[in-house]
Tab-separated table of C-alpha atoms and ligand atoms in Angstrom:
chain	number	residue	atom	x	y	z
C	25	UNK	CA	21.419	-25.118	15.673
C	26	UNK	CA	24.137	-27.515	16.777
C	27	UNK	CA	24.834	-28.050	20.431
C	28	UNK	CA	28.382	-29.245	21.508
C	29	UNK	CA	29.457	-30.109	24.931
C	30	UNK	CA	32.691	-31.979	26.275
C	31	UNK	CA	32.993	-35.121	28.264
C	32	UNK	CA	35.959	-34.114	30.329
C	33	UNK	CA	38.489	-36.792	30.562
C	34	UNK	CA	41.558	-34.940	30.478
C	35	UNK	CA	43.799	-35.872	27.450
C	36	UNK	CA	40.947	-38.283	26.473
C	37	UNK	CA	38.129	-35.671	26.569
C	38	UNK	CA	35.796	-35.632	23.506
C	39	UNK	CA	33.036	-33.846	22.117
C	40	UNK	CA	29.139	-34.621	21.796
C	41	UNK	CA	27.517	-32.835	19.062
C	42	UNK	CA	23.877	-32.526	18.848
C	43	UNK	CA	21.952	-31.219	16.030
C	44	UNK	CA	19.942	-31.824	12.683
C	45	UNK	CA	21.992	-32.759	9.556
C	46	UNK	CA	25.138	-33.534	11.173
C	47	UNK	CA	25.428	-37.041	9.666
C	48	UNK	CA	27.162	-35.950	6.472
C	49	UNK	CA	29.212	-32.965	7.821
C	50	UNK	CA	32.851	-33.964	7.032
C	51	UNK	CA	34.033	-31.237	9.436
C	52	UNK	CA	32.769	-33.145	12.301
C	53	UNK	CA	34.754	-36.443	11.671
C	54	UNK	CA	37.843	-35.052	9.992
C	55	UNK	CA	39.505	-34.003	13.402
C	56	UNK	CA	38.872	-37.423	14.974
C	57	UNK	CA	40.273	-39.546	12.173
C	58	UNK	CA	43.923	-40.437	12.538
C	59	UNK	CA	44.953	-42.380	9.538
C	60	UNK	CA	43.134	-42.846	6.273
C	61	UNK	CA	41.280	-45.958	6.962
C	62	UNK	CA	37.729	-45.999	8.125
C	63	UNK	CA	35.471	-48.918	9.042
C	64	UNK	CA	31.700	-48.180	9.298
C	65	UNK	CA	29.974	-50.642	11.432
C	66	UNK	CA	26.124	-50.581	11.075
C	67	UNK	CA	23.386	-52.919	10.692
C	68	UNK	CA	20.927	-54.192	8.022
C	69	UNK	CA	18.034	-51.718	9.084
C	70	UNK	CA	20.077	-48.643	9.436
C	71	UNK	CA	22.513	-49.169	6.247
C	72	UNK	CA	19.810	-48.365	3.651
C	73	UNK	CA	18.634	-45.397	5.664
C	74	UNK	CA	21.834	-43.565	6.545
C	75	UNK	CA	25.093	-45.330	5.196
C	76	UNK	CA	25.284	-43.158	1.978
C	77	UNK	CA	24.861	-40.018	4.000
C	78	UNK	CA	27.852	-40.994	6.109
C	79	UNK	CA	29.892	-42.026	3.310
C	80	UNK	CA	29.490	-38.625	1.750
C	81	UNK	CA	31.114	-37.055	4.843
C	82	UNK	CA	34.139	-39.512	4.240
C	83	UNK	CA	35.269	-38.787	0.853
C	84	UNK	CA	38.855	-39.180	0.280
C	85	UNK	CA	39.314	-41.925	2.934
C	86	UNK	CA	39.641	-45.612	2.573
C	87	UNK	CA	36.229	-46.430	3.899
C	88	UNK	CA	35.124	-50.157	4.511
C	89	UNK	CA	31.902	-51.244	6.172
C	90	UNK	CA	30.422	-54.222	8.136
C	91	UNK	CA	26.748	-54.667	8.052
C	92	UNK	CA	25.641	-56.613	11.214
C	93	UNK	CA	22.250	-58.530	11.377
C	94	UNK	CA	19.659	-56.332	13.405
C	95	UNK	CA	18.722	-56.898	17.273
C	96	UNK	CA	19.997	-57.413	20.662
C	97	UNK	CA	19.732	-61.295	20.175
C	98	UNK	CA	22.755	-60.771	17.706
C	99	UNK	CA	24.840	-58.850	20.423
C	100	UNK	CA	27.010	-61.957	20.712
C	101	UNK	CA	30.613	-63.111	20.196
C	102	UNK	CA	29.999	-64.789	16.925
C	103	UNK	CA	28.425	-61.509	15.193
C	104	UNK	CA	31.101	-59.489	16.958
C	105	UNK	CA	33.786	-61.367	15.429
C	106	UNK	CA	32.600	-60.350	11.877
C	107	UNK	CA	33.957	-57.078	12.702
C	108	UNK	CA	37.384	-58.352	13.041
C	109	UNK	CA	37.046	-60.342	9.791
C	110	UNK	CA	36.177	-57.273	8.064
C	111	UNK	CA	39.155	-55.336	9.469
C	112	UNK	CA	41.647	-58.100	8.844
C	113	UNK	CA	40.534	-58.857	5.166
C	114	UNK	CA	40.908	-55.202	4.349
C	115	UNK	CA	44.142	-54.999	6.162
C	116	UNK	CA	43.327	-52.297	8.180
C	117	UNK	CA	46.203	-50.838	10.610
C	118	UNK	CA	46.390	-49.545	14.329
C	119	UNK	CA	45.689	-46.064	13.088
C	120	UNK	CA	42.414	-46.857	11.546
C	121	UNK	CA	38.969	-45.631	13.139
C	122	UNK	CA	35.751	-47.415	13.469
C	123	UNK	CA	32.538	-45.521	13.131
C	124	UNK	CA	29.392	-46.913	14.860
C	125	UNK	CA	26.443	-46.042	12.823
C	126	UNK	CA	23.095	-47.164	14.711
C	127	UNK	CA	21.655	-47.815	17.991
C	128	UNK	CA	23.187	-48.985	21.281
C	129	UNK	CA	23.688	-52.600	19.961
C	130	UNK	CA	25.709	-51.585	16.992
C	131	UNK	CA	27.501	-48.947	19.336
C	132	UNK	CA	28.501	-51.262	22.045
C	133	UNK	CA	29.702	-54.060	19.659
C	134	UNK	CA	31.746	-51.542	17.531
C	135	UNK	CA	33.106	-49.804	20.597
C	136	UNK	CA	34.109	-53.322	22.124
C	137	UNK	CA	35.723	-54.167	18.675
C	138	UNK	CA	37.587	-50.775	18.847
C	139	UNK	CA	38.760	-51.714	22.148
C	140	UNK	CA	40.196	-54.969	21.084
C	141	UNK	CA	41.354	-54.597	17.721
C	142	UNK	CA	45.248	-54.460	17.780
C	143	UNK	CA	45.003	-53.704	21.306
C	144	UNK	CA	42.895	-50.505	20.881
C	145	UNK	CA	41.968	-48.353	17.794
C	146	UNK	CA	39.812	-44.996	17.532
C	147	UNK	CA	36.223	-44.996	17.251
C	148	UNK	CA	33.428	-42.462	16.739
C	149	UNK	CA	29.759	-43.075	17.891
C	150	UNK	CA	27.217	-41.928	15.315
C	151	UNK	CA	24.005	-42.672	17.356
C	152	UNK	CA	20.692	-43.161	15.585
C	153	UNK	CA	18.197	-44.091	18.190
C	154	UNK	CA	16.898	-42.048	21.061
C	155	UNK	CA	18.324	-44.298	23.523
C	156	UNK	CA	21.891	-44.302	21.875
C	157	UNK	CA	21.863	-40.598	21.502
C	158	UNK	CA	20.935	-39.883	25.366
C	159	UNK	CA	22.951	-42.655	26.826
C	160	UNK	CA	24.880	-45.593	25.107
C	161	UNK	CA	26.812	-43.449	22.867
C	162	UNK	CA	28.425	-41.570	25.762
C	163	UNK	CA	30.875	-42.874	28.489
C	164	UNK	CA	32.762	-45.545	27.000
C	165	UNK	CA	31.063	-48.610	28.150
C	166	UNK	CA	31.276	-51.176	25.249
C	167	UNK	CA	30.526	-55.026	25.238
C	168	UNK	CA	28.551	-57.996	24.136
C	169	UNK	CA	26.078	-60.423	25.843
C	170	UNK	CA	26.704	-63.966	27.027
C	171	UNK	CA	23.586	-66.359	27.256
C	172	UNK	CA	23.901	-66.268	30.949
C	173	UNK	CA	24.176	-62.479	31.349
C	174	UNK	CA	23.626	-59.220	29.416
C	175	UNK	CA	26.716	-57.119	28.782
C	176	UNK	CA	28.880	-59.545	30.715
C	177	UNK	CA	31.828	-59.320	28.286
C	178	UNK	CA	33.262	-55.895	27.529
C	179	UNK	CA	35.628	-52.860	28.034
C	180	UNK	CA	35.768	-49.247	28.942
C	181	UNK	CA	36.851	-47.522	25.716
C	182	UNK	CA	36.127	-43.944	25.162
C	183	UNK	CA	35.141	-42.562	21.650
C	184	UNK	CA	36.806	-39.687	19.949
C	185	UNK	CA	33.748	-38.199	19.421
C	186	UNK	CA	30.031	-38.572	19.369
C	187	UNK	CA	28.034	-37.276	16.621
C	188	UNK	CA	23.997	-37.252	17.289
C	189	UNK	CA	22.206	-36.176	14.271
C	190	UNK	CA	18.616	-35.601	15.481
C	191	UNK	CA	17.196	-35.807	12.057
C	192	UNK	CA	17.726	-39.737	12.117
C	193	UNK	CA	14.923	-39.945	14.907
C	194	UNK	CA	12.591	-39.394	12.151
C	195	UNK	CA	12.657	-42.917	11.027
C	196	UNK	CA	12.622	-44.629	14.521
C	197	UNK	CA	9.686	-46.782	15.247
C	198	UNK	CA	7.490	-45.336	18.150
C	199	UNK	CA	8.453	-48.329	20.628
C	200	UNK	CA	11.956	-47.365	20.228
C	201	UNK	CA	11.358	-43.760	20.879
C	202	UNK	CA	9.590	-44.800	24.202
C	203	UNK	CA	12.438	-47.087	25.040
C	204	UNK	CA	14.852	-44.135	24.756
C	205	UNK	CA	12.603	-42.108	26.852
C	206	UNK	CA	13.083	-44.610	29.688
C	207	UNK	CA	16.737	-43.495	30.094
C	208	UNK	CA	15.675	-39.926	29.871
C	209	UNK	CA	13.481	-40.396	32.725
C	210	UNK	CA	16.312	-42.005	34.587
C	211	UNK	CA	18.460	-38.987	34.546
C	212	UNK	CA	15.523	-36.911	35.875
C	213	UNK	CA	15.166	-39.393	38.630
C	214	UNK	CA	18.713	-39.651	39.738
C	215	UNK	CA	19.719	-36.089	39.509
C	216	UNK	CA	17.232	-33.457	38.259
C	217	UNK	CA	13.788	-33.219	39.648
C	218	UNK	CA	13.193	-29.986	37.878
C	219	UNK	CA	14.060	-31.890	34.523
C	220	UNK	CA	11.438	-34.398	35.668
C	221	UNK	CA	8.889	-31.752	35.806
C	222	UNK	CA	9.830	-30.672	32.479
C	223	UNK	CA	9.296	-34.304	31.090
C	224	UNK	CA	5.745	-34.542	32.618
C	225	UNK	CA	4.589	-31.172	30.955
C	226	UNK	CA	6.294	-31.941	27.611
C	227	UNK	CA	5.567	-35.660	27.142
C	228	UNK	CA	3.007	-35.001	24.122
C	229	UNK	CA	5.450	-32.899	22.292
C	230	UNK	CA	8.166	-35.652	22.805
C	231	UNK	CA	6.020	-38.367	21.407
C	232	UNK	CA	5.025	-36.203	18.424
C	233	UNK	CA	8.781	-35.778	17.874
C	234	UNK	CA	8.974	-32.070	18.207
C	235	UNK	CA	12.546	-31.296	16.910
C	236	UNK	CA	13.092	-28.720	19.790
C	237	UNK	CA	11.732	-30.774	22.523
C	238	UNK	CA	13.928	-33.885	21.503
C	239	UNK	CA	16.862	-31.723	21.054
C	240	UNK	CA	16.506	-30.555	24.596
C	241	UNK	CA	16.163	-33.759	26.321
C	242	UNK	CA	19.140	-35.122	24.422
C	243	UNK	CA	21.384	-32.150	25.515
C	244	UNK	CA	20.069	-32.305	29.268
C	245	UNK	CA	20.714	-36.034	29.092
C	246	UNK	CA	23.993	-35.997	27.634
C	247	UNK	CA	25.115	-32.999	30.074
C	248	UNK	CA	24.057	-35.166	33.040
C	249	UNK	CA	25.722	-38.313	31.822
C	250	UNK	CA	28.884	-36.470	30.663
C	251	UNK	CA	29.100	-34.858	34.334
C	252	UNK	CA	28.845	-38.250	35.915
C	253	UNK	CA	31.461	-40.157	33.543
C	254	UNK	CA	34.030	-37.305	34.046
C	255	UNK	CA	33.655	-37.555	37.804
C	256	UNK	CA	33.643	-41.514	37.889
C	257	UNK	CA	34.745	-42.883	34.547
C	258	UNK	CA	35.337	-46.515	35.759
C	259	UNK	CA	32.199	-46.527	38.088
C	260	UNK	CA	33.930	-46.644	41.447
C	261	UNK	CA	31.117	-44.522	42.806
C	262	UNK	CA	28.688	-42.395	41.493
C	263	UNK	CA	28.421	-43.664	37.997
C	264	UNK	CA	26.549	-46.655	39.431
C	265	UNK	CA	23.640	-44.386	39.709
C	266	UNK	CA	23.035	-44.507	36.071
C	267	UNK	CA	21.961	-48.198	36.627
C	268	UNK	CA	18.797	-47.056	38.166
C	269	UNK	CA	16.234	-49.844	37.026
C	270	UNK	CA	19.027	-51.693	35.485
C	271	UNK	CA	19.535	-54.720	37.717
C	272	UNK	CA	15.654	-55.407	37.467
C	273	UNK	CA	15.591	-54.659	33.746
C	274	UNK	CA	18.380	-56.867	32.951
C	275	UNK	CA	16.804	-59.650	34.770
C	276	UNK	CA	13.854	-59.218	32.543
C	277	UNK	CA	16.042	-59.018	29.359
C	278	UNK	CA	17.893	-62.213	30.349
C	279	UNK	CA	14.652	-64.250	31.315
C	280	UNK	CA	12.709	-63.283	28.288
C	281	UNK	CA	15.423	-63.911	25.870
C	282	UNK	CA	17.220	-60.878	24.429
C	283	UNK	CA	14.967	-58.986	21.951
C	284	UNK	CA	11.382	-59.619	22.988
C	285	UNK	CA	11.566	-56.844	25.495
C	286	UNK	CA	13.519	-53.666	24.521
C	287	UNK	CA	16.328	-52.523	26.764
C	288	UNK	CA	14.444	-49.383	27.475
C	289	UNK	CA	11.268	-51.162	28.180
C	290	UNK	CA	12.975	-53.354	30.630
C	291	UNK	CA	14.597	-50.463	32.234
C	292	UNK	CA	10.972	-48.638	32.572
C	293	UNK	CA	9.841	-51.402	34.505
C	294	UNK	CA	12.837	-51.769	36.399
C	295	UNK	CA	12.628	-47.932	37.402
C	296	UNK	CA	9.073	-48.582	38.560
C	297	UNK	CA	10.298	-51.532	40.656
C	298	UNK	CA	13.154	-49.432	42.223
C	299	UNK	CA	10.598	-46.649	43.320
C	300	UNK	CA	8.352	-49.546	44.560
C	301	UNK	CA	11.204	-50.634	46.873
C	302	UNK	CA	12.167	-47.037	47.576
C	303	UNK	CA	8.686	-46.448	48.831
C	304	UNK	CA	8.767	-49.691	50.888
C	305	UNK	CA	11.911	-48.633	52.656
C	306	UNK	CA	9.874	-45.314	53.557
C	307	UNK	CA	12.063	-43.065	51.280
C	308	UNK	CA	9.628	-42.337	48.316
C	309	UNK	CA	6.064	-41.471	49.123
C	310	UNK	CA	3.034	-43.396	47.332
C	311	UNK	CA	2.328	-40.281	45.481
C	312	UNK	CA	6.045	-40.277	44.005
C	313	UNK	CA	5.639	-43.931	42.854
C	314	UNK	CA	2.361	-43.099	41.463
C	315	UNK	CA	3.875	-40.015	39.512
C	316	UNK	CA	6.766	-42.086	38.360
C	317	UNK	CA	4.535	-44.903	37.030
C	318	UNK	CA	2.231	-42.272	35.158
C	319	UNK	CA	5.207	-40.599	33.574
C	320	UNK	CA	6.453	-44.140	32.138
C	321	UNK	CA	3.017	-44.892	31.091
C	322	UNK	CA	2.560	-41.537	29.244
C	323	UNK	CA	6.007	-42.273	27.706
C	324	UNK	CA	4.510	-45.466	26.250
C	325	UNK	CA	6.365	-47.646	28.514
C	326	UNK	CA	5.117	-50.895	30.280
C	327	UNK	CA	5.235	-50.670	34.163
C	328	UNK	CA	4.870	-54.311	35.042
C	329	UNK	CA	7.337	-57.190	35.004
C	330	UNK	CA	6.113	-60.318	32.923
C	331	UNK	CA	3.747	-62.196	35.259
C	332	UNK	CA	5.418	-65.734	34.524
C	333	UNK	CA	8.782	-64.145	36.069
C	334	UNK	CA	8.629	-65.789	39.504
C	335	UNK	CA	10.301	-63.839	42.446
C	336	UNK	CA	12.622	-66.913	42.812
C	337	UNK	CA	13.728	-66.569	39.197
C	338	UNK	CA	14.206	-62.885	39.521
C	339	UNK	CA	16.452	-63.017	42.565
C	340	UNK	CA	18.557	-65.887	40.713
C	341	UNK	CA	18.918	-63.687	37.531
C	342	UNK	CA	19.734	-60.588	39.762
C	343	UNK	CA	22.454	-62.230	41.546
C	344	UNK	CA	24.534	-62.449	38.195
C	345	UNK	CA	24.204	-58.550	37.814
C	346	UNK	CA	27.559	-56.961	37.670
C	347	UNK	CA	26.433	-54.585	40.696
C	348	UNK	CA	26.774	-57.645	42.887
C	349	UNK	CA	29.900	-57.240	44.991
C	350	UNK	CA	31.194	-59.731	47.453
C	351	UNK	CA	28.104	-62.037	46.808
C	352	UNK	CA	25.758	-58.869	47.977
C	353	UNK	CA	23.314	-57.617	45.823
C	354	UNK	CA	23.460	-53.776	45.512
C	355	UNK	CA	20.530	-51.698	43.895
C	356	UNK	CA	20.244	-48.128	43.026
C	357	UNK	CA	17.125	-46.639	44.917
C	358	UNK	CA	15.578	-43.252	45.295
C	359	UNK	CA	15.776	-41.084	48.323
C	360	UNK	CA	13.654	-38.391	46.635
C	361	UNK	CA	12.789	-37.584	43.249
C	362	UNK	CA	16.134	-36.352	41.844
C	363	UNK	CA	18.284	-38.080	44.424
C	364	UNK	CA	19.452	-41.621	44.195
C	365	UNK	CA	21.845	-43.903	45.925
C	366	UNK	CA	23.359	-47.285	45.668
C	367	UNK	CA	22.881	-49.719	48.689
C	368	UNK	CA	23.663	-53.147	49.543
C	369	UNK	CA	21.624	-53.123	52.731
C	370	UNK	CA	18.258	-54.403	51.427
C	371	UNK	CA	15.747	-56.220	53.623
C	372	UNK	CA	14.977	-59.408	51.511
C	373	UNK	CA	11.369	-59.465	52.546
C	374	UNK	CA	10.867	-55.928	51.199
C	375	UNK	CA	12.624	-56.956	48.034
C	376	UNK	CA	10.495	-59.977	47.638
C	377	UNK	CA	7.474	-57.704	48.172
C	378	UNK	CA	8.330	-55.419	45.447
C	379	UNK	CA	8.872	-58.567	43.075
C	380	UNK	CA	5.712	-59.988	43.844
C	381	UNK	CA	3.812	-56.743	43.713
C	382	UNK	CA	5.091	-55.434	40.387
C	383	UNK	CA	4.779	-58.534	38.339
C	384	UNK	CA	1.189	-58.777	36.605
S	408	NAD	N1	27.091	-48.678	26.540
S	408	NAD	C1	26.094	-48.194	27.450
S	408	NAD	O1	26.511	-47.215	28.279
S	408	NAD	C2	24.779	-48.365	27.287
S	408	NAD	C3	23.675	-47.716	27.845
S	408	NAD	C4	22.375	-48.012	27.699
S	408	NAD	C5	22.134	-49.174	26.828
S	408	NAD	N2	23.147	-49.718	26.216
S	408	NAD	C6	22.852	-50.817	25.431
S	408	NAD	O2	22.131	-50.247	24.134
S	408	NAD	C7	21.371	-51.408	23.557
S	408	NAD	C8	20.102	-50.821	23.108
S	408	NAD	O3	20.245	-49.757	22.340
S	408	NAD	P1	19.154	-49.291	21.285
S	408	NAD	O4	17.801	-49.087	22.062
S	408	NAD	O5	19.619	-48.178	20.486
S	408	NAD	O6	18.714	-50.709	20.486
S	408	NAD	P2	19.198	-50.974	18.940
S	408	NAD	O7	20.414	-50.694	18.755
S	408	NAD	O8	18.765	-52.393	18.944
S	408	NAD	O9	18.196	-50.099	18.236
S	408	NAD	C9	16.803	-50.238	18.158
S	408	NAD	C10	16.182	-50.711	16.699
S	408	NAD	O10	16.199	-49.438	15.972
S	408	NAD	C11	16.769	-49.444	14.832
S	408	NAD	N3	17.163	-48.196	14.231
S	408	NAD	C12	18.282	-47.605	14.705
S	408	NAD	N4	18.517	-46.434	14.306
S	408	NAD	C13	17.339	-46.192	13.523
S	408	NAD	C14	16.733	-45.191	12.950
S	408	NAD	N5	17.299	-44.012	12.868
S	408	NAD	N6	15.628	-45.310	12.044
S	408	NAD	C15	15.017	-46.639	12.145
S	408	NAD	N7	15.332	-47.592	12.824
S	408	NAD	C16	16.722	-47.513	13.418
S	408	NAD	C17	17.715	-50.585	15.081
S	408	NAD	O11	18.264	-51.302	13.798
S	408	NAD	C18	17.123	-51.613	15.923
S	408	NAD	O12	16.087	-52.291	15.200
S	408	NAD	C19	21.357	-52.564	24.606
S	408	NAD	O13	22.156	-53.571	24.117
S	408	NAD	C20	21.992	-51.981	25.747
S	408	NAD	O14	22.561	-52.849	26.510
S	408	NAD	C21	24.338	-49.548	26.438
S	409	ZN	ZN1	20.377	-48.685	29.889
């Protein structure tokens, strides 16, 4: 069964296909390939698993490949530049298409390269992690890290299509599966309390990789994200809600050096911190916060920030976040389960209490 939905962006609208065995289906790629040149961007872990299957779908095209080192710590300008080396050495033109085959790191780097190569070429996302299938492959945010801050250099550049082959999740390490569930939890918390209930009752099936359960959460997550992106592509308003847990999470990622904490793990803790602060503001109940922490724990996620990350350092790192406007920190918080808002009006004492209470 293949599910297809659309990200409704007018002339730049694009499909998201979700299903098992899609990787090697030529019909899904063909409508989105402009010229005959295709550059696959992947990494050293994913290439041996899935590169051949993807190549099989591209017979008849001039196909090149760039195999990047694996890991968030390689989401750098130097590694990113290798994509341009490959494109230029192979003399790829403006009508070429980049295909990102891998998780969010590969997707963000390939997408950003597509945004910049010859001032912008086409690209297709073929996400192979749960996190990439539910989140990073959709919406057109692309970029790389700077030592001073996560995703600080990048562009909005929408893909032509997202092809999410759920059978690739079979080889995903369990820790990565859990990391993806953090973003799924996020969708329930900001938009859909019923979905949150569903996650609570189906967590065991998800962790056991039940194919139907996984396909369902990927679909529901993509629906919510596609809706939000279509309404607010460049994050002038409601798209910021997708950053629930991320300002705290990015601080953890930056403080610990990219790669030791997974993005989804940091976001999982960040969500718990946002919930804690929301309760201190009198919005969520203690019971709500307990529910969120239990859900994160049952998904295999950490719920406490690193003990050696002081409140001062946290605040410093959070000040670099892109959500800071006019020097004022802005956070996504929860008014109720399923209902989030962005606020800059944060009592510094309560924020400090949260930072101190949630580091263990
Ligand atoms: N652009 C966006 O909107 C957006 C949204 C969320 C996250 N992100 C970014 O995404 C990144 C995190 O993505 P991620 O969690 O996918 O991490 P990742 O890309 O590092 O992938 C996780 C690990 O799984 C491996 N892997 C990938 N597919 C596999 C498979 N099918 N089987 C076995 N191993 C596989 C990867 O090689 C890597 O080691 C972060 O850099 C984050 O900033 C971007
Ligand atoms: Zn994220």
